[in-house]
Tab-separated table of C-alpha atoms in Angstrom:
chain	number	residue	atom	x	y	z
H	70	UNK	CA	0.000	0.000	0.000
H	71	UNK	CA	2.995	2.591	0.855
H	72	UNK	CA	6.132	2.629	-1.192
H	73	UNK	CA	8.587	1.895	1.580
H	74	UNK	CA	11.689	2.302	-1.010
H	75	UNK	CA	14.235	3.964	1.755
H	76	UNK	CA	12.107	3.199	4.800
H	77	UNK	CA	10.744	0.879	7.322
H	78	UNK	CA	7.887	0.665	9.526
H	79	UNK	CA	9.517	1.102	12.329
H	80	UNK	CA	11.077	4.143	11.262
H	81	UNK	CA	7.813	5.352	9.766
H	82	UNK	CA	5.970	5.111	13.467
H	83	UNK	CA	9.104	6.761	14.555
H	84	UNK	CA	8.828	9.479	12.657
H	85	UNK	CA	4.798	10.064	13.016
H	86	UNK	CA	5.141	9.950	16.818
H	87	UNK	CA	7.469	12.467	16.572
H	88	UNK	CA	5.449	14.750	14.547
H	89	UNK	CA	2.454	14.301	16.945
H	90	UNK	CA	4.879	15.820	19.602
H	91	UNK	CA	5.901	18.582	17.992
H	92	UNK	CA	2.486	19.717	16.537
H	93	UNK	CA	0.115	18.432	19.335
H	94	UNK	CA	0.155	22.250	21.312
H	95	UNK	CA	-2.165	23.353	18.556
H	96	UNK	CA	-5.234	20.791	20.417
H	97	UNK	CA	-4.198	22.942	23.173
H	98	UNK	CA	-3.449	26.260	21.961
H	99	UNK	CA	-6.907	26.321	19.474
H	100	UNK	CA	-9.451	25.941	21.640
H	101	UNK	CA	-8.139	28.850	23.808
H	102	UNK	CA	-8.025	31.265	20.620
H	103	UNK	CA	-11.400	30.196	19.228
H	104	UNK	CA	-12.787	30.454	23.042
H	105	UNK	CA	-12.115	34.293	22.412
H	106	UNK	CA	-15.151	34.222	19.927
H	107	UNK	CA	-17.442	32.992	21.755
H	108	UNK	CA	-16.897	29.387	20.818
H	109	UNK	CA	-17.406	26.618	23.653
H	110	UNK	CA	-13.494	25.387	24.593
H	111	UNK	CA	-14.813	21.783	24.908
H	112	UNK	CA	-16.806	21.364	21.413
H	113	UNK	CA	-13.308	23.104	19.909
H	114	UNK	CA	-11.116	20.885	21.279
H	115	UNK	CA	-12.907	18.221	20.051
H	116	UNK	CA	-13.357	19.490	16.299
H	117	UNK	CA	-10.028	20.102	16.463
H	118	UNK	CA	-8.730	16.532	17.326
H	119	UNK	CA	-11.099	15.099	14.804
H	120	UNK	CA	-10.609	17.720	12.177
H	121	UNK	CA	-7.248	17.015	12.509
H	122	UNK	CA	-6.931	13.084	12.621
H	123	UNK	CA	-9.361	12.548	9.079
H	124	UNK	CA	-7.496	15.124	7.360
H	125	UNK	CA	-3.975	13.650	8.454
H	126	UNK	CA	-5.054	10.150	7.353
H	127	UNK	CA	-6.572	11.123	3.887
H	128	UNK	CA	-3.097	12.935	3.295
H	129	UNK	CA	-1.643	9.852	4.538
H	130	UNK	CA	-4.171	6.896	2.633
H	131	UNK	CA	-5.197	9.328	-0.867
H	132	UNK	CA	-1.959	11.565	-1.302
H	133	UNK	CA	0.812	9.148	0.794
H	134	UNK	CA	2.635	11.847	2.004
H	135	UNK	CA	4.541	11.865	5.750
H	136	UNK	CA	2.625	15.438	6.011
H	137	UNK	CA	0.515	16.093	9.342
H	138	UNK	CA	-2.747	18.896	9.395
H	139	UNK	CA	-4.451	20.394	11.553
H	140	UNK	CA	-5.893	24.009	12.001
H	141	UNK	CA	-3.490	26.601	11.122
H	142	UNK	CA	-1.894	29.506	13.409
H	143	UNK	CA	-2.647	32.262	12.033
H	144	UNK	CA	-5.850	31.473	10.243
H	145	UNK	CA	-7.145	30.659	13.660
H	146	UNK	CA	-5.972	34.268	15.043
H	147	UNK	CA	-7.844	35.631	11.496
H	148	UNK	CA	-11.187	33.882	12.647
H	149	UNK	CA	-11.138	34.456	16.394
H	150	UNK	CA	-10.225	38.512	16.134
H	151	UNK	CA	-10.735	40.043	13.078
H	152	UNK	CA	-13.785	37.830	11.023
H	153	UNK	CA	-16.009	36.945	13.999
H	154	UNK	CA	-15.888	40.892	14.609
H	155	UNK	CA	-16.311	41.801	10.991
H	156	UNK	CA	-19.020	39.591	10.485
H	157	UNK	CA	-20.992	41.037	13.886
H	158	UNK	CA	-19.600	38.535	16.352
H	159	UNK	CA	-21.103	35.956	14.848
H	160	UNK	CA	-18.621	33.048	14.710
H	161	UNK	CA	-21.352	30.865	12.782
H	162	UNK	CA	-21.010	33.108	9.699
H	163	UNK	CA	-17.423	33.088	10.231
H	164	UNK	CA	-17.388	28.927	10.091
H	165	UNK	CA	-19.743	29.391	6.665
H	166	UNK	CA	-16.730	31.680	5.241
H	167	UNK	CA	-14.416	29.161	6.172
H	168	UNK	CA	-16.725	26.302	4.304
H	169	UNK	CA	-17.073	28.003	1.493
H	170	UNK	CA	-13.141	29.301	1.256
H	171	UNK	CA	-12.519	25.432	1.106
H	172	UNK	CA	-14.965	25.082	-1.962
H	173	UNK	CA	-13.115	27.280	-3.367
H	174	UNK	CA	-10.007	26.130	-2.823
H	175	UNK	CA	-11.133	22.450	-3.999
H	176	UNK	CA	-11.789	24.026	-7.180
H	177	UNK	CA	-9.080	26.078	-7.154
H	178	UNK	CA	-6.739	22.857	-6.547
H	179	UNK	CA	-7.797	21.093	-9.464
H	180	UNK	CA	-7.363	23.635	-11.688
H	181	UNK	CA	-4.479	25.394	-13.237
H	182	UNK	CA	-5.832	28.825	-11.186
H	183	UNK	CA	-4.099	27.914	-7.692
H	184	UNK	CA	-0.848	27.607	-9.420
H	185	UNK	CA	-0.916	30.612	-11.132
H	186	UNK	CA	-2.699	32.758	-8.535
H	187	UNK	CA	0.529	31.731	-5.601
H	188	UNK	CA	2.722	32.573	-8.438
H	189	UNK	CA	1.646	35.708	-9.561
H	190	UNK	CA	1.551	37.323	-5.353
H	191	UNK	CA	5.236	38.801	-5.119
H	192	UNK	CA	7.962	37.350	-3.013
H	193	UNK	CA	7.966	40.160	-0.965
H	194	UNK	CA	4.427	40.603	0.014
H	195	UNK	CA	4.124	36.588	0.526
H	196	UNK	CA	6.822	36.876	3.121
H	197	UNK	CA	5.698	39.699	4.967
H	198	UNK	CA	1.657	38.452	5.353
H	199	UNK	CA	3.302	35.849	7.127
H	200	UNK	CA	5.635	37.913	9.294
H	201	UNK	CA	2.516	40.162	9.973
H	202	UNK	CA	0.598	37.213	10.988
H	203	UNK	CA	3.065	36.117	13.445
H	204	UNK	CA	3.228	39.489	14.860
H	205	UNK	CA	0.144	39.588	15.380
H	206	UNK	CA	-0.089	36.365	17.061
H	207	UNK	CA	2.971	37.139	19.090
H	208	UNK	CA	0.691	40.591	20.123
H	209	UNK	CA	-1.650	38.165	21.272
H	210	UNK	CA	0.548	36.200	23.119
H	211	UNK	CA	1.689	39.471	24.458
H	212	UNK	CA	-1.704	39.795	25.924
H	213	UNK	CA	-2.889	36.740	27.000
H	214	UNK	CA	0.726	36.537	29.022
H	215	UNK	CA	-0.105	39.815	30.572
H	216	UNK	CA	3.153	41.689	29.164
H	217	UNK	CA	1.450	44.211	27.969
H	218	UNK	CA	-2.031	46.203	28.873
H	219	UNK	CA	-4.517	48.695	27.359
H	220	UNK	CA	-3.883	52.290	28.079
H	221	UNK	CA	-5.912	55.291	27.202
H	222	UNK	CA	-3.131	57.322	26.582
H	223	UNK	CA	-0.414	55.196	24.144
H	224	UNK	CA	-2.793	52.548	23.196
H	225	UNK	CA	-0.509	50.028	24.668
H	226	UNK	CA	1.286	49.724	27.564
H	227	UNK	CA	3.254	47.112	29.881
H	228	UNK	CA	1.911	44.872	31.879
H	229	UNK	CA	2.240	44.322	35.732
H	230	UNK	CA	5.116	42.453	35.036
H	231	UNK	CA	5.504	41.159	38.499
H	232	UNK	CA	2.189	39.625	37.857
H	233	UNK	CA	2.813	35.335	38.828
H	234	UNK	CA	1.246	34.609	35.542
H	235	UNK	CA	3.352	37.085	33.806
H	236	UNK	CA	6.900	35.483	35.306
H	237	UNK	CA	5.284	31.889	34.621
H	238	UNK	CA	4.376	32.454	31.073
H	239	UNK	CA	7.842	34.108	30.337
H	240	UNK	CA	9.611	31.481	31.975
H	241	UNK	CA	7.726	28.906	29.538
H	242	UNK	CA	8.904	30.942	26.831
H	243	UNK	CA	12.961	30.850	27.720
H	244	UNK	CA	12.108	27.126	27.832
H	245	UNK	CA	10.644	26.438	25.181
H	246	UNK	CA	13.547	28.201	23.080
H	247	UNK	CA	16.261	26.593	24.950
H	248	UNK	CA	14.524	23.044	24.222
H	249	UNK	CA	14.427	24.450	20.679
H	250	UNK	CA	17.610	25.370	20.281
H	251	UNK	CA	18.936	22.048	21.742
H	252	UNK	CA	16.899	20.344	19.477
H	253	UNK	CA	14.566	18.402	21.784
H	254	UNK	CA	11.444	16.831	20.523
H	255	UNK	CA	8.336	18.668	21.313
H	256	UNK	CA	9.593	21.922	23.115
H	257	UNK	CA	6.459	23.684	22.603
H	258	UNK	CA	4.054	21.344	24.168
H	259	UNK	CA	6.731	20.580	27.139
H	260	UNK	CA	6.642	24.534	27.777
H	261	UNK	CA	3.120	24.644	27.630
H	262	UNK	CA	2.511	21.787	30.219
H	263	UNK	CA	5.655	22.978	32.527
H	264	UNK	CA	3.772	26.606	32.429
H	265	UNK	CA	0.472	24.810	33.428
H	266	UNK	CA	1.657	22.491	36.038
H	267	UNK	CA	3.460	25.590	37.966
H	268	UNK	CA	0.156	27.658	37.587
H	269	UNK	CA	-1.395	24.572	39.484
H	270	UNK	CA	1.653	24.474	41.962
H	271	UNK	CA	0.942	28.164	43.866
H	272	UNK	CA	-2.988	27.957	43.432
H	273	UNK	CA	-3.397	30.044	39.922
H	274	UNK	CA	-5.960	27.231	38.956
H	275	UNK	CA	-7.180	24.294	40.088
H	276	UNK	CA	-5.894	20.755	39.329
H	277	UNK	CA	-8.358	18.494	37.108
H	278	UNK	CA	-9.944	16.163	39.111
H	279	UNK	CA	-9.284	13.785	36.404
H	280	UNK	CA	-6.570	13.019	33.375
H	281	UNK	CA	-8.502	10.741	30.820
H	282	UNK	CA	-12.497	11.449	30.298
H	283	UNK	CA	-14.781	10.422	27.240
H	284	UNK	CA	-13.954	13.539	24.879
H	285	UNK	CA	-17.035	16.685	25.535
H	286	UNK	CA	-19.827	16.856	23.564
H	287	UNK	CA	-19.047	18.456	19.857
H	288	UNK	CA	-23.097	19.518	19.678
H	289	UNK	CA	-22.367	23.049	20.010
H	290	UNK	CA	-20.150	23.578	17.261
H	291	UNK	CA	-21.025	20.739	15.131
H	292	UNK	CA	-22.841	21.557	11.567
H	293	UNK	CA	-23.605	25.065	13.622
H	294	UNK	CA	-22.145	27.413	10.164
H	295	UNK	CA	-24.658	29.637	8.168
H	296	UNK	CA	-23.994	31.766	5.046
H	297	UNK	CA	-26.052	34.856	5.492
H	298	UNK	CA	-26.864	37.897	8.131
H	299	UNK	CA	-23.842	40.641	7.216
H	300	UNK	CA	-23.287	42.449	3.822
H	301	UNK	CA	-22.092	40.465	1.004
H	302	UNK	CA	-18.758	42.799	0.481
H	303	UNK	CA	-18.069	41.373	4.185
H	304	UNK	CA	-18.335	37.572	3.928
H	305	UNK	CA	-16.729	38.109	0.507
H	306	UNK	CA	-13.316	39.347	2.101
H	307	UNK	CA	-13.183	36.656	5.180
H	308	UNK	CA	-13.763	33.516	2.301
H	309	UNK	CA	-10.992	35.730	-0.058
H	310	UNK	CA	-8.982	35.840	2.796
H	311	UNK	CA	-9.109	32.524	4.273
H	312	UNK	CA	-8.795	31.153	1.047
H	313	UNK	CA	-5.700	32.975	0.195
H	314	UNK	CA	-4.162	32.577	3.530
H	315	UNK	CA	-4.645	28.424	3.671
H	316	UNK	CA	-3.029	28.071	-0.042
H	317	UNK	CA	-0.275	30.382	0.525
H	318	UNK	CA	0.240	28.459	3.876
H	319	UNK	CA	-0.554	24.994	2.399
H	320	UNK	CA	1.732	25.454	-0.588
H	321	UNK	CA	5.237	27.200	1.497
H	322	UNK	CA	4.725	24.273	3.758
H	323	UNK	CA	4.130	21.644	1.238
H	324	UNK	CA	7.411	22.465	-0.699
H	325	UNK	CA	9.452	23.690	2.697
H	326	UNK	CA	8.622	19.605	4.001
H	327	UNK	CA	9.346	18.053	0.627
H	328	UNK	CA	12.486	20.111	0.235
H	329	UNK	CA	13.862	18.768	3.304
H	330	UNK	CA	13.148	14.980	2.806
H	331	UNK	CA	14.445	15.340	-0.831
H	332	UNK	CA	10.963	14.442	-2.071
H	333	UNK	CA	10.687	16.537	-4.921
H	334	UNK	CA	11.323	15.102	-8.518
H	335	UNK	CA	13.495	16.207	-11.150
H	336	UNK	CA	11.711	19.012	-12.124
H	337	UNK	CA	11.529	20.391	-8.711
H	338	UNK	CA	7.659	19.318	-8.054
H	339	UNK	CA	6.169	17.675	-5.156
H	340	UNK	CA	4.825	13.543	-6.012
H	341	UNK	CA	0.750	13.763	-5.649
H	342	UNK	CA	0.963	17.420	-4.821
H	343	UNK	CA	-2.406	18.189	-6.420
H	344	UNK	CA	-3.826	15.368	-4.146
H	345	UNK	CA	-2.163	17.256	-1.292
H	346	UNK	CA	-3.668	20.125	-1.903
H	347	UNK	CA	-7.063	18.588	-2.472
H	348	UNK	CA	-6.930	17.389	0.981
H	349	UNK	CA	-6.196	20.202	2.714
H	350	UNK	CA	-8.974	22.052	0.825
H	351	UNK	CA	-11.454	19.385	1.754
H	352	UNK	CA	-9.896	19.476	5.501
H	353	UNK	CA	-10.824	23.255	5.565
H	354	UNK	CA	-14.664	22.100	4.883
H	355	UNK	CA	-14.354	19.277	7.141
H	356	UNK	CA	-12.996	21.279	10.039
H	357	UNK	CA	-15.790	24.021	9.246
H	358	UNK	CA	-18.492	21.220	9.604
H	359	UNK	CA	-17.253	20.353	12.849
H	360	UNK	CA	-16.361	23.596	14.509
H	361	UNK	CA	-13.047	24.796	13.882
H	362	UNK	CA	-10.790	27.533	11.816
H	363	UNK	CA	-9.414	26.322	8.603
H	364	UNK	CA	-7.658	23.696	8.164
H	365	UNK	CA	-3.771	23.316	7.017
H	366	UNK	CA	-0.348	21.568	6.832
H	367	UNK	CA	1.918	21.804	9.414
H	368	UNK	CA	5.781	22.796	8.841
H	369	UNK	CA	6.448	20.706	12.224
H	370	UNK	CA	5.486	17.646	9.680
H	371	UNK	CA	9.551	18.266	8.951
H	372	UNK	CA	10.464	16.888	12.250
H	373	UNK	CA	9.226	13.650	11.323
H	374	UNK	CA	10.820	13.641	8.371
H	375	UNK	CA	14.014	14.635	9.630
H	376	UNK	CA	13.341	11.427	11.812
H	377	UNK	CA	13.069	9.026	8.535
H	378	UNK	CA	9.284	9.331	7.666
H	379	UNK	CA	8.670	9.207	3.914
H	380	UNK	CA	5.593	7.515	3.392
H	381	UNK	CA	1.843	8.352	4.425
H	382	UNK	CA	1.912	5.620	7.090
H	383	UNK	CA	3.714	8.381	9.242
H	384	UNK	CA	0.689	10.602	8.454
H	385	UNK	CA	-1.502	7.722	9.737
H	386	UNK	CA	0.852	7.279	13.281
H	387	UNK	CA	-0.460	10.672	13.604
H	388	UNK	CA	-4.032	10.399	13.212
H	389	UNK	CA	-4.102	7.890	15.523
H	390	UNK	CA	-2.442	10.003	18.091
H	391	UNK	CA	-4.485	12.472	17.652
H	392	UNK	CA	-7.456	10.809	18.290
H	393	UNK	CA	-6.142	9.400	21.277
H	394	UNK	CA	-5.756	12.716	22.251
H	395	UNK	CA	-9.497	13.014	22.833
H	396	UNK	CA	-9.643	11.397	25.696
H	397	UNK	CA	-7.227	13.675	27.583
H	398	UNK	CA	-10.127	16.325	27.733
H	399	UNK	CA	-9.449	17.400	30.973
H	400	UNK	CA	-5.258	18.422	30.934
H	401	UNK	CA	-6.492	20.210	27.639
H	402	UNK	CA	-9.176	22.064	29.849
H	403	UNK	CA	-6.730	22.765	32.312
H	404	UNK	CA	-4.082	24.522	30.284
H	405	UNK	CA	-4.653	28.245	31.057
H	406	UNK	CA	-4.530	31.046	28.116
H	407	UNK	CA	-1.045	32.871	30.231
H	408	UNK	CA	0.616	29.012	29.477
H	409	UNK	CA	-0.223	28.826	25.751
H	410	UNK	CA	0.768	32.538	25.382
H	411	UNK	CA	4.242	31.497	25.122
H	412	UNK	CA	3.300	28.732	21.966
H	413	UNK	CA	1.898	32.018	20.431
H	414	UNK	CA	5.647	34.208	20.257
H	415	UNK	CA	7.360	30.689	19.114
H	416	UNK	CA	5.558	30.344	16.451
H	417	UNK	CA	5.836	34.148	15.328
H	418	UNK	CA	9.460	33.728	15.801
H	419	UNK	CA	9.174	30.811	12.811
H	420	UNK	CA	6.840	32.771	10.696
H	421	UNK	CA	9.197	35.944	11.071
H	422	UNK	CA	12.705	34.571	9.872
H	423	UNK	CA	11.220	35.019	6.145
H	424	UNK	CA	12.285	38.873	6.470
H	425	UNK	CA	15.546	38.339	5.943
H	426	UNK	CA	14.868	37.082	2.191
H	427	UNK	CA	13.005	40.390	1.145
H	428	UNK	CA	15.134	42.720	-1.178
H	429	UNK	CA	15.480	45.431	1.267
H	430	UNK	CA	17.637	47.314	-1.525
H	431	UNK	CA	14.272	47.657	-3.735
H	432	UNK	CA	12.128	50.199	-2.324
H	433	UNK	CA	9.457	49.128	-3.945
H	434	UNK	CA	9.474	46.191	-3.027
H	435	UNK	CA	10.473	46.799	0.933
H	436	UNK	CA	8.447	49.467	1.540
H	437	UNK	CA	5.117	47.707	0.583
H	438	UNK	CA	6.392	44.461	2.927
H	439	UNK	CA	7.232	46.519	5.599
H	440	UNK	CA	3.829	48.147	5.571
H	441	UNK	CA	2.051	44.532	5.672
H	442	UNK	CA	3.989	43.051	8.286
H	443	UNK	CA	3.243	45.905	10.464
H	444	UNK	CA	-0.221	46.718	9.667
H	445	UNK	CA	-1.283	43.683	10.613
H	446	UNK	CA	-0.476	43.856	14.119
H	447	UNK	CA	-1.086	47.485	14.301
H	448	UNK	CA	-4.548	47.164	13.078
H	449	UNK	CA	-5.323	43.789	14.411
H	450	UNK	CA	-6.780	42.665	11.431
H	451	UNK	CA	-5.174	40.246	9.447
H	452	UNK	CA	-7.204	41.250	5.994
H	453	UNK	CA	-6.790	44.890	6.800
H	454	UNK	CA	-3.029	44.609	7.054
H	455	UNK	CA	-2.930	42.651	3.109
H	456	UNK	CA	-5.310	45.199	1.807
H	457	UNK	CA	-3.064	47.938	2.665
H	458	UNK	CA	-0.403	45.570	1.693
H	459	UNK	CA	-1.057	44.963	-2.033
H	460	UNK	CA	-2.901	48.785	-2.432
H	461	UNK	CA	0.715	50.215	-1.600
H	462	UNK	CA	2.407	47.694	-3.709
H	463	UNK	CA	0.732	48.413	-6.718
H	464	UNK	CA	0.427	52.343	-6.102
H	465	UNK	CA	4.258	52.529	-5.551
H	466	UNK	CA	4.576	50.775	-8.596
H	467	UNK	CA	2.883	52.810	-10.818
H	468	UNK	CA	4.167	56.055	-9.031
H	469	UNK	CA	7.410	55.099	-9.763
H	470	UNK	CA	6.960	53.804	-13.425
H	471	UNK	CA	7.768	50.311	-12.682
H	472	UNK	CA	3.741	49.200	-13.472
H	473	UNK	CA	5.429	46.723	-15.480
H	474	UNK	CA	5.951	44.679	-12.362
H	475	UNK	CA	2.050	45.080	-11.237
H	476	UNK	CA	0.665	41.569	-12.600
H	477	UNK	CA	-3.035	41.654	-13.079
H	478	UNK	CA	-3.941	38.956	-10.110
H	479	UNK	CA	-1.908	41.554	-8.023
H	480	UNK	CA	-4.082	44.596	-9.466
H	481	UNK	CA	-7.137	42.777	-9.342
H	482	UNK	CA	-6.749	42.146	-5.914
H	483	UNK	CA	-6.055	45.671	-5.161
H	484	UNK	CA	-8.691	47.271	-6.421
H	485	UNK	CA	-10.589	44.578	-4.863
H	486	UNK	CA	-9.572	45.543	-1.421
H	487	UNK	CA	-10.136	49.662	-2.342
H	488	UNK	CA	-13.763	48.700	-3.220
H	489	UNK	CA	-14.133	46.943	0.196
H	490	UNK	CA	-12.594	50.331	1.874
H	491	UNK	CA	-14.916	52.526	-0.212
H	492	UNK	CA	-18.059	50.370	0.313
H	493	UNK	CA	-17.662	49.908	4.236
C-alpha cells in the first residue's frame, strides 16, 4: 500500500510519533483562541482533534505523504479577532466563510488557477503576510501573558510584570527556546505543560480532578455554520482571505517539508501534490463542519521527516495520536490562556525569519512588505493589514513607473480591497 523504497515501519511510526509531539500544542493552543469568539473550549477541542486526525489520514491513505494537518496559526488568530468581529460577532457566519473558502479552494486545486494565482503574489508581500501574521499572534501572546495592557493614553502599555502569571508564562517561553535550540522533541508542548503544572503548583488554577475522560460533547459547534446575516462585500473578504491565507500556507509548507526529505522530482515538483492540496482544501470544509478555523499543513510535519518518515503511514501514526488525544479532555481544559501565550511568540518567531529574504535594496518592493507586516499587528486585522499591503504595492509601482511589475492577479486584488474600503 505505501512505497517503503528507503524506509521501514519502524522508522515510519518513529517518525509520526514524533510529529504528533511537535504539533500536538495546537489541540491545546486552538481551543483557547477560538474560546475568544465565543466558541465553547470543549466542542473546539474536540473538532479540532477530529478535524485534525481525518485530514492527516486522507493525506496519509489518498496523497501518501509523511505530512501532518491540523488548524493553522494564524488562520485561527484571522477567525477568532478580526472575522467573527467583521461579520458582527457571529462566529457561525465566520465557520460558513471558512466552508465556502474550502470550496473554493477544492476548485481552485484542481485547476491550473491555484498555481498561477501563488505565483503571480510577489515574493515580498508573501513573506511579509506571514511575518505580519506572526506578529500579530505574538501581540496576542503578548496579551494573553499579561506583558502588555490597554492604556488610554499610548494605546498600549506594559503589563504588571511582576504579575505570577506574567513570570510563569515568560519562563515557559525561555524554555521552550532553549529546548528548541537544543533540538529536543516537542519543546512547545513541554513549555506549555511545565507553564500549566506551575500555575497549578501556587494555586493560579485548580488541578483536574481527572486526566482521561470520554472527549465533551461536539453539539455546540457541530454543523452550527450559516452563510447569510452581514453584507455580502463582508463575507466576501473573510472567504478571499481565508482562502488565500490556507493556499499560501498549504503550498510554502508543502514544498518547505518536501524540500527537506528530498521528495521533490526532477523538475523540482512535489509527487501527488495536487492530491495534497485537495486534501487540505477538503480538511478546511471538514474542520468548518465540525467547529473549527481552517484547516492546514503543518511545517512541524519536517520533524518527522528529519526522523526518517517518507511515506503516508507516518501521516496515519499521527491520526491515531491524535485521536487518542481526545480522551485527555481534561489536561487540555486545564491549560490556562497565560501558558499557551508562550506557543503564540514561538511560532511568530518561525513565521518571522522570512524577512531576511526580502530585497530590502528595492524600495518598492520593501516598503510595501514593511507596511504589511506591520499593519497587521497594528490594526489587528489580518485582511486589513494585506489590503493595505497589495494597495501600496501596486500604487508605488505605478508612481514610480515600474507598473510593469504590477501583474493583473496583483491589481485585481487591489482594487478589490479599495472597493471593500470605499463600500464599508
Amino acid at each position: 500500500m505505501f512505497d517503503m523504497t528507503g524506509t521501514s515501519v519502524r522508522r515510519e511510526i518513529t517518525a509520526g510519533a514524533t510529529t504528533f509531539l511537535t504539533l500536538a500544542y495546537i489541540m491545546l493552543v486552538n481551543p483557547k483562541i477560538l474560546g475568544a469568539a465565543g466558541m465553547d473550549e470543549g466542542a473546539v477541542f474536540v473538532a479540532t482533534c477530529l478535524a485534525s486526525a481525518i485530514t492527516t489520514a486522507i493525506m496519509g491513505l489518498y496523497a501518501r505523504l509523511p505530512v501532518a494537518l491540523a488548524p493553522g496559526m494564524g488562520l485561527n488568530a484571522y477567525f477568532a479577532f478580526t472575522a467573527v468581529p467583521a461579520l458582527g460577532g457571529d462566529w457561525r457566519l465566520a465557520l460558513g466563510c471558512v466552508f465556502l473558502s474550502g470550496i473554493l479552494f477544492v476548485i481552485l486545486s484542481v485547476t491550473p488557477a491555484r498555481e498561477w494565482l501563488i505565483n503571480a503574489i510577489p515574493k515580498s508581500l508573501k513573506l511579509a503576510i506571514a511575518a505580519g501574521i506572526g506578529f500579530f499572534l505574538a501581540l496576542i501572546g503578548f496579551e494573553n501573558a499579561g506583558l502588555v495592557a490597554v492604556s488610554p493614553a499610548t494605546l498600549i502599555q506594559e503589563g504588571v510584570l511582576t504579575d505570577p502569571k506574567v513570570l510563569i508564562a515568560a519562563g515557559a517561553f525561555v524554555l521552550m527556546f532553549a529546548l528548541a535550540a537544543r533540538g529536543i522533541i516537542g519543546a512547545v508542548l513541554i513549555g506549555i505543560v511545565a507553564a500549566t503544572v506551575a500555575g497549578m503548583a501556587i494555586g493560579l488554577q485548580p488541578v483536574p480532578a481527572a486526566i482521561v475522560s470520554l472527549p465533551p460533547s461536539l453539539a455546540p459547534t457541530f454543523l452550527q455554520f450559516h452563510f447569510g446575516g452581514a453584507a455580502i462585500g463582508l463575507i466576501a473578504t473573510s472567504v478571499f482571505v481565508f482562502l488565500l491565507i490556507d493556499m499560501l500556507d498549504t503550498s510554502g509548507t508543502l514544498t518547505a517539508v518536501a524540500q527537506q526529505g528530498k521528495m521533490l522530482d526532477a523538475q523540482g515538483h512535489l509527487p501527488n501534490a495536487r492530491r495534497a492540496l485537495a486534501t487540505d482544501a477538503v480538511g478546511t470544509m471538514i474542520g468548518a463542519a465540525l467547529g473549527t478555523s481552517p484547516v492546514t499543513a503543518y511545517i512541524e510535519s519536517a520533524t518527522g521527516i528529519e526522523a526518517g518518515g517518507r511515506s503516508g503511514l507516518t501521516a496515519l501514526v499521527v491520526a491515531a495520536l491524535v485521536l487518542l488525544s481526545l480522551f485527555f479532555a481534561p489536561l487540555a481544559a486545564a491549560v490556562p490562556a497565560y501558558a499557551t501565550a508562550p506557543a503564540l511568540i514561538f511560532v511568530a518567531a518561525l513565521m518571522a525569519k522570512g524577512l531576511k529574504d526580502i530585497d530590502w535594496d528595492d524600495l518598492t518592493e520593501a516598503a510595501p512588505a514593511l507596511l504589511t507586516a506591520l499593519a497587521i499587528p497594528f490594526t489587528y486585522s489580518i485582511a486589513a493589514g494585506m489590503g493595505i499591503g497589495f494597495i501600496s504595492y501596486a500604487a508605488i509601482k505605478f508612481v514610480s513607473g515600474r507598473w510593469r511589475d504590477v501583474n493583473a492577479a496583483v491589481a485585481i486584488i487591489a482594487l478589490a480591497f479599495v472597493a471593500k474600503i470605499a463600500l464599508t
